[in-house]
PDB file of C-alpha atoms in Angstrom:
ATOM      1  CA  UNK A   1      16.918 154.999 183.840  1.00  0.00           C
ATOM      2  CA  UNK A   2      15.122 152.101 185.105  1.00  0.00           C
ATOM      3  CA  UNK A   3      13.759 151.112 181.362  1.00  0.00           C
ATOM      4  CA  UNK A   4      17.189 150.942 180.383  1.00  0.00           C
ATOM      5  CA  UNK A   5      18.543 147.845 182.618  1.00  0.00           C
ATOM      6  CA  UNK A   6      16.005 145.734 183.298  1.00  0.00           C
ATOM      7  CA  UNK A   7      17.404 142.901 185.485  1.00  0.00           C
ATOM      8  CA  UNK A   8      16.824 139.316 185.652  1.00  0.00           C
ATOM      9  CA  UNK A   9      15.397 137.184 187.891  1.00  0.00           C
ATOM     10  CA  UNK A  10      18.366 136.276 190.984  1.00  0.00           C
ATOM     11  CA  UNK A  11      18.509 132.603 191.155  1.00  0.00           C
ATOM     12  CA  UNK A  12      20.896 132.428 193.330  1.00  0.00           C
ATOM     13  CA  UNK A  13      19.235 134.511 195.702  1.00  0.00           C
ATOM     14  CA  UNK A  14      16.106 132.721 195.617  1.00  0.00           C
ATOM     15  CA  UNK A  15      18.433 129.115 196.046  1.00  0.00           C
ATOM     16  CA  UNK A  16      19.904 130.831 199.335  1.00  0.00           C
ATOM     17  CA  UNK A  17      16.190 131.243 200.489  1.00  0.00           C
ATOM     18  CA  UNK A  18      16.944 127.228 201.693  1.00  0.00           C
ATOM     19  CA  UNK A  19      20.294 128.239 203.599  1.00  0.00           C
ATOM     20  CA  UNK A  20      18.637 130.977 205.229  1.00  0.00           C
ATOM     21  CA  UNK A  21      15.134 128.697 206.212  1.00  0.00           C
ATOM     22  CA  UNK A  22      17.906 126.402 208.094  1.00  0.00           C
ATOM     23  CA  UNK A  23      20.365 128.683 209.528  1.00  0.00           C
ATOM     24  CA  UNK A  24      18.642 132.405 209.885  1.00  0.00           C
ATOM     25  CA  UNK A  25      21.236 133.702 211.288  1.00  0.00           C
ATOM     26  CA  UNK A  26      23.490 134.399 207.936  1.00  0.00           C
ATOM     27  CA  UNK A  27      20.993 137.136 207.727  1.00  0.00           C
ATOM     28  CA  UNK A  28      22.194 139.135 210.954  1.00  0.00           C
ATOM     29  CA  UNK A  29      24.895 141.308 209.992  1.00  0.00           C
ATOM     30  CA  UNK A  30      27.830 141.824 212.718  1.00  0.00           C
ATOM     31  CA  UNK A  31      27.249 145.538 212.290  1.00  0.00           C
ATOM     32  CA  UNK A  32      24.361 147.563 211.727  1.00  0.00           C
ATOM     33  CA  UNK A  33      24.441 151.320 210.872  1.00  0.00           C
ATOM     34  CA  UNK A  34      22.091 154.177 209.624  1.00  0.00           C
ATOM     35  CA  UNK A  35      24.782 154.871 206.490  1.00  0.00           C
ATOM     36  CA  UNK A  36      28.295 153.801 205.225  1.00  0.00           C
ATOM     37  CA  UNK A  37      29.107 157.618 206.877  1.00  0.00           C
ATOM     38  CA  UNK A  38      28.721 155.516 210.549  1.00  0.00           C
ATOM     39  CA  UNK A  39      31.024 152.973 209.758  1.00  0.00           C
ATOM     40  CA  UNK A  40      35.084 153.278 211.721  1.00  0.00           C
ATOM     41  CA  UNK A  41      36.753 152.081 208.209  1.00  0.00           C
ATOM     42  CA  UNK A  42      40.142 152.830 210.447  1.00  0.00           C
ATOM     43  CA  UNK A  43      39.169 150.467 213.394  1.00  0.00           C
ATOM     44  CA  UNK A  44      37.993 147.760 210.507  1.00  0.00           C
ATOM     45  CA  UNK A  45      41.395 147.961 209.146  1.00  0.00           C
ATOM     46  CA  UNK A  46      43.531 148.500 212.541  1.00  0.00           C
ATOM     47  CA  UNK A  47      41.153 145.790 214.458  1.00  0.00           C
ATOM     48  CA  UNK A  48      39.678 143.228 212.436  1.00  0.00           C
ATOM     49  CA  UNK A  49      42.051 142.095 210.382  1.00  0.00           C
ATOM     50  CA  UNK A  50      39.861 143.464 207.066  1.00  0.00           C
ATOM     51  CA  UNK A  51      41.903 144.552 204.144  1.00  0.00           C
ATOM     52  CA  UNK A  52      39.293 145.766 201.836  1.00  0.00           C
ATOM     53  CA  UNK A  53      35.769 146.616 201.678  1.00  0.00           C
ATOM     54  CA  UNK A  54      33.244 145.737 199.356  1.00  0.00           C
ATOM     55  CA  UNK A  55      30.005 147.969 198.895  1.00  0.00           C
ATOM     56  CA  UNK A  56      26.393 147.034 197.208  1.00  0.00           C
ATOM     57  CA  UNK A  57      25.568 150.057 195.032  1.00  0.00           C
ATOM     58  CA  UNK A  58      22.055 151.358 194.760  1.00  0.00           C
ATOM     59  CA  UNK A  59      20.806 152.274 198.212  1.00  0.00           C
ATOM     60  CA  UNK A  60      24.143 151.423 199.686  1.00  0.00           C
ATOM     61  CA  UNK A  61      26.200 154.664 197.755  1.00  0.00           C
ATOM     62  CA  UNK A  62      23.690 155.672 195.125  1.00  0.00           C
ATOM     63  CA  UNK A  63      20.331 156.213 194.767  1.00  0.00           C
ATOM     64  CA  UNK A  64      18.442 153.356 193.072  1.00  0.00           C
ATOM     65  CA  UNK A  65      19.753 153.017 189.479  1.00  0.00           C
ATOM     66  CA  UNK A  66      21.677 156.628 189.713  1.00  0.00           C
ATOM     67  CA  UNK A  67      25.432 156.342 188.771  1.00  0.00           C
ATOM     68  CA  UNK A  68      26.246 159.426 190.973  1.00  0.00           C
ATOM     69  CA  UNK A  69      27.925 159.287 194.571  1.00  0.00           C
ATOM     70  CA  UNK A  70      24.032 159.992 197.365  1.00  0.00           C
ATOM     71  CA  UNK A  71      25.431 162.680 199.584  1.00  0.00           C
ATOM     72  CA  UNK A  72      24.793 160.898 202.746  1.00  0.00           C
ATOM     73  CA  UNK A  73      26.849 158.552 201.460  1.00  0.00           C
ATOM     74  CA  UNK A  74      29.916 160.693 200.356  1.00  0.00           C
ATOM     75  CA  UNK A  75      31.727 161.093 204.109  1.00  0.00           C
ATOM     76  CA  UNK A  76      31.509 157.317 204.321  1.00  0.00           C
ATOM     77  CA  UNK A  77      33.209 156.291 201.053  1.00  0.00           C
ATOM     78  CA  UNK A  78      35.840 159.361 201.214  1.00  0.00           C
ATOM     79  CA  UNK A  79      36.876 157.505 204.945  1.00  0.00           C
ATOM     80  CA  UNK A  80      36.629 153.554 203.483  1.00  0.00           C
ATOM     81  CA  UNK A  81      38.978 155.427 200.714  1.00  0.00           C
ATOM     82  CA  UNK A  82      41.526 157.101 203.209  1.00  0.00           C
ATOM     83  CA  UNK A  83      41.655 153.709 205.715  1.00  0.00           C
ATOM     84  CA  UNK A  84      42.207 151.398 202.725  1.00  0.00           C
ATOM     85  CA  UNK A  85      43.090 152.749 199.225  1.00  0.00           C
ATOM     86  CA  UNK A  86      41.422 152.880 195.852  1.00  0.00           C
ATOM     87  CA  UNK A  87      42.831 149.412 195.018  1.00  0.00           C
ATOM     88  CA  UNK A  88      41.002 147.964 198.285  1.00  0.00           C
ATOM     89  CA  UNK A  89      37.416 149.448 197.362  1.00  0.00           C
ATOM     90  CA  UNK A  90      35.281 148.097 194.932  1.00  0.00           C
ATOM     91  CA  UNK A  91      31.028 147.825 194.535  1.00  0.00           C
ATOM     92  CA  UNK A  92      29.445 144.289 194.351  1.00  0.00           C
ATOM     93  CA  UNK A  93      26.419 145.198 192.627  1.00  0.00           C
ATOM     94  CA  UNK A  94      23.198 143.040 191.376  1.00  0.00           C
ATOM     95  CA  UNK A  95      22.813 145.705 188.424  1.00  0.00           C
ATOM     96  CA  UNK A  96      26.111 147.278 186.948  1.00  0.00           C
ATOM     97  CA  UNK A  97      29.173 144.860 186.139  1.00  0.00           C
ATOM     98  CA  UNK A  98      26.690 141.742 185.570  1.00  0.00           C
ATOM     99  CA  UNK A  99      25.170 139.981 182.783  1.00  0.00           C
ATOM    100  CA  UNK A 100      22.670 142.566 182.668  1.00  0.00           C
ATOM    101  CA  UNK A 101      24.644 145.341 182.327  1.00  0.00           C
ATOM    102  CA  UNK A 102      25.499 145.251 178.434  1.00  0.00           C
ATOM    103  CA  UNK A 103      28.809 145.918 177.864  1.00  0.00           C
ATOM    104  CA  UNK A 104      29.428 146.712 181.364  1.00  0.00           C
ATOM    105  CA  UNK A 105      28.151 150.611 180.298  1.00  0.00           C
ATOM    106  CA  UNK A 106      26.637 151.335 183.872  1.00  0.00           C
ATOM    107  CA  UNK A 107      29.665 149.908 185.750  1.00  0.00           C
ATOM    108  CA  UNK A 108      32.067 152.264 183.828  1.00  0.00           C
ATOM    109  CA  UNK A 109      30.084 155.053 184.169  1.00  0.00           C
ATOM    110  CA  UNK A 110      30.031 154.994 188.290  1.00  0.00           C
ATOM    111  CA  UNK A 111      33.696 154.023 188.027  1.00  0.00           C
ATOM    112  CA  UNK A 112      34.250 157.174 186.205  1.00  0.00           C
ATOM    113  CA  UNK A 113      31.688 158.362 188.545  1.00  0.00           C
ATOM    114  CA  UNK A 114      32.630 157.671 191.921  1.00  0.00           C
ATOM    115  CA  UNK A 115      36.557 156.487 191.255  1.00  0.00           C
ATOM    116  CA  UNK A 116      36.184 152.785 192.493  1.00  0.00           C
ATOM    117  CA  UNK A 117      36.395 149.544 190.624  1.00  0.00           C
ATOM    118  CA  UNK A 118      32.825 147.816 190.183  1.00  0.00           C
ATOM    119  CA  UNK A 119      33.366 144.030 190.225  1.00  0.00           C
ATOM    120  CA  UNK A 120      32.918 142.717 186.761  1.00  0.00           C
ATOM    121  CA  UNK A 121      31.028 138.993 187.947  1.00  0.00           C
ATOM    122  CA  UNK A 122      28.395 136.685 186.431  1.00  0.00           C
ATOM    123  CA  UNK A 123      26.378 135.047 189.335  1.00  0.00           C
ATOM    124  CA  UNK A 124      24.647 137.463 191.322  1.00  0.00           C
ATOM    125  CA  UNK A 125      24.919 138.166 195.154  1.00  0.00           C
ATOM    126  CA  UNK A 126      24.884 135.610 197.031  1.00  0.00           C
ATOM    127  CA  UNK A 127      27.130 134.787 194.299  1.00  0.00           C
ATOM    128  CA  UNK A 128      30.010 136.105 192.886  1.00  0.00           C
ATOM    129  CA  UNK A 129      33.163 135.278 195.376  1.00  0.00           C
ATOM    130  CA  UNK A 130      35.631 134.096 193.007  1.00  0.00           C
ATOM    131  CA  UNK A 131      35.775 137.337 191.210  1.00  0.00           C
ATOM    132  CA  UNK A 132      35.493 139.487 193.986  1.00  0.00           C
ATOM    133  CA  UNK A 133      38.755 137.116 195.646  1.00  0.00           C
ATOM    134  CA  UNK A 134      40.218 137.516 192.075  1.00  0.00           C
ATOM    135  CA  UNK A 135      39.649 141.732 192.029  1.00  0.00           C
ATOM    136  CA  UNK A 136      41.634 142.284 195.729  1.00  0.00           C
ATOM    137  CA  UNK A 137      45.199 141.239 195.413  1.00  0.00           C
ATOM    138  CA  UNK A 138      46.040 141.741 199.307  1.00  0.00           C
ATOM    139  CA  UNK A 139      43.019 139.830 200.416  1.00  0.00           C
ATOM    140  CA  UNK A 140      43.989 135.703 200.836  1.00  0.00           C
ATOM    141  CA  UNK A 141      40.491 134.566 201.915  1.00  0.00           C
ATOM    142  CA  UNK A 142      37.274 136.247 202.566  1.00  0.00           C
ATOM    143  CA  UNK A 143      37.560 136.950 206.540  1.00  0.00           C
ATOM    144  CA  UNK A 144      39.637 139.410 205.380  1.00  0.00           C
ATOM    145  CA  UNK A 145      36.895 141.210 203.588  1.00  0.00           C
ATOM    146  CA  UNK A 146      33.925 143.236 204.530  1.00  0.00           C
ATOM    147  CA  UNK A 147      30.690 143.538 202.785  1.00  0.00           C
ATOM    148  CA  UNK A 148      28.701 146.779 203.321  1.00  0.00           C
ATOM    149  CA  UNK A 149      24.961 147.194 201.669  1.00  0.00           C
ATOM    150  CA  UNK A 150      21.086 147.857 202.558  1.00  0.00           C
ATOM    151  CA  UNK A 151      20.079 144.301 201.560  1.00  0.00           C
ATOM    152  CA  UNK A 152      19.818 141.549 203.876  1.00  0.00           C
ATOM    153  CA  UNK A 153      19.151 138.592 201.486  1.00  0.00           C
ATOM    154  CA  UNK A 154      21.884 139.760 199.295  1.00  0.00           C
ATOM    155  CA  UNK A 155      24.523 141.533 200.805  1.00  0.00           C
ATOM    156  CA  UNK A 156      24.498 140.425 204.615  1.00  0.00           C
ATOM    157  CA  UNK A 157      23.813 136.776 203.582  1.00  0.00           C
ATOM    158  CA  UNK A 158      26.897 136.964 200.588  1.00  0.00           C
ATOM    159  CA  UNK A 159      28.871 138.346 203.087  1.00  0.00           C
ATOM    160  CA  UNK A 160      28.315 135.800 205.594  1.00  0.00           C
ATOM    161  CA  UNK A 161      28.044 132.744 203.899  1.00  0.00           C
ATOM    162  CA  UNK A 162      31.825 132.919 202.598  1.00  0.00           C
ATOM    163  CA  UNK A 163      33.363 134.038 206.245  1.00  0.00           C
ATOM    164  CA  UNK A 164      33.200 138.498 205.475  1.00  0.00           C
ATOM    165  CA  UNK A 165      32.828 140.553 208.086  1.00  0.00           C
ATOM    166  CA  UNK A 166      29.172 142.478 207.186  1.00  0.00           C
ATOM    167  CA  UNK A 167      27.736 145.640 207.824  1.00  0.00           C
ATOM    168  CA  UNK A 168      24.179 146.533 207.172  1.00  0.00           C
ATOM    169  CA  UNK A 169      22.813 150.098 206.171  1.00  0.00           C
ATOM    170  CA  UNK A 170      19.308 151.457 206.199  1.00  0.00           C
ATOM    171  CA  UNK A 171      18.412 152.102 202.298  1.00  0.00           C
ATOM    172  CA  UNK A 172      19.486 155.743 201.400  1.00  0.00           C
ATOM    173  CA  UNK A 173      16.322 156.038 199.977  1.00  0.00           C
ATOM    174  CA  UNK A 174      12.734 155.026 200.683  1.00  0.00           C
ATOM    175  CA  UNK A 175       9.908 154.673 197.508  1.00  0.00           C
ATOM    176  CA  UNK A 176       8.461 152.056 194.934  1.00  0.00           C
ATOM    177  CA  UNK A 177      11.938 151.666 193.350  1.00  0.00           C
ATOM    178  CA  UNK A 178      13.648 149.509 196.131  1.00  0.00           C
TER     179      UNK A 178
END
C-alpha cells in the first residue's frame, strides 16, 4: 500500500517549525495517553465544553497506511462514538482526504471502513481549520474541538495553534513506516 500514495512534502509543517522554535510549548499536548482507548470521551463532552473530536489516522486508529479500524484502537473510537455521535467524529489525516489522495479513494474506503467522515482539506496539518470548522455544524470555534493523534508536530501543534483541546497517543505501531 505504501507505493500507492506517495505523499508530498508538508510545507506547512515545516513553516510551523518557526512557531514552534519561538513558543515550544504548542507542542505539549493537555493530555497524554497510551491509546485513544484511555481517553474519558464522556468527561470531554460533560466537562470541557468539547463538542466533537477530531482524530489523525495512521498510528492514531489505523496502522500506517491500513484503511482498517487497529484493535487497540477499537474501544476508544466505539466510546468517542457513544459520547458524541457519528456527525461529531471525523479523521484529520496528512494522507487520505488530501491532495494526495486521488479522488479521495483512501478516504472513502476508511469511511466505509470505520463509519466516520474523513475531512476532505487541501493544506495539510498544521493546516486545514477552515474545513474541519466547515465539516462540524455544532462546533462555533475551535475550543470547542479536540484533536487526538500520535504526532506532535502535526496533530498536537494543529490542535493548539487554533485554541483545540489536544490529546497525544503513543503510535499504535512501532517500525520503519512511521
Amino acid at each position: 500500500k505504501i507505493d500507492k500514495m506517495v505523499q508530498s512534502v508538508n510545507v506547512k509543517a515545516l513553516l510551523s517549525l518557526t512557531s514552534v522554535v519561538r513558543r515550544p510549548y504548542l507542542m505539549a499536548p493537555h493530555v497524554a495517553v497510551p491509546s485513544v482507548s484511555d481517553v474519558n470521551y464522556q468527561a470531554l463532552r460533560d466537562h470541557c465544553n468539547i463538542r466533537a473530536v477530531i482524530f489523525d489516522k495512521d498510528n492514531t486508529l489505523t496502522a500506517p497506511y491500513e484503511n482498517s479500524l487497529h484493535p487497540k484502537a477499537r474501544t476508544g473510537l466505539q466510546s468517542a462514538l457513544d459520547a458524541f455521535g457519528t456527525d461529531n467524529v471525523a479523521i484529520l489525516s496528512n494522507s487520505a482526504g488530501t491532495d494526495d489522495d486521488p479522488g479521495y479513494e483512501d478516504a472513502d474506503t476508511i469511511e466505509d471502513s470505520l463509519g466516520i467522515a474523513v475531512i476532505r482539506h487541501h493544506e495539510k496539518k498544521p493546516g486545514g481549520l477552515r474545513e474541519v470548522l466547515d465539516h462540524f455544524e455544532n462546533v462555533e470555534e475551535p475550543s470547542q474541538l479536540c484533536m487526538v493523534g500520535d504526532r506532535l508536530l502535526t496533530d498536537v501543534v494543529f490542535g493548539n495553534l487554533h485554541g483545540m483541546l489536544t490529546v497525544h497517543t503513543l503510535p499504535l505501531c512501532e517500525g520503519q513506516e512511521n
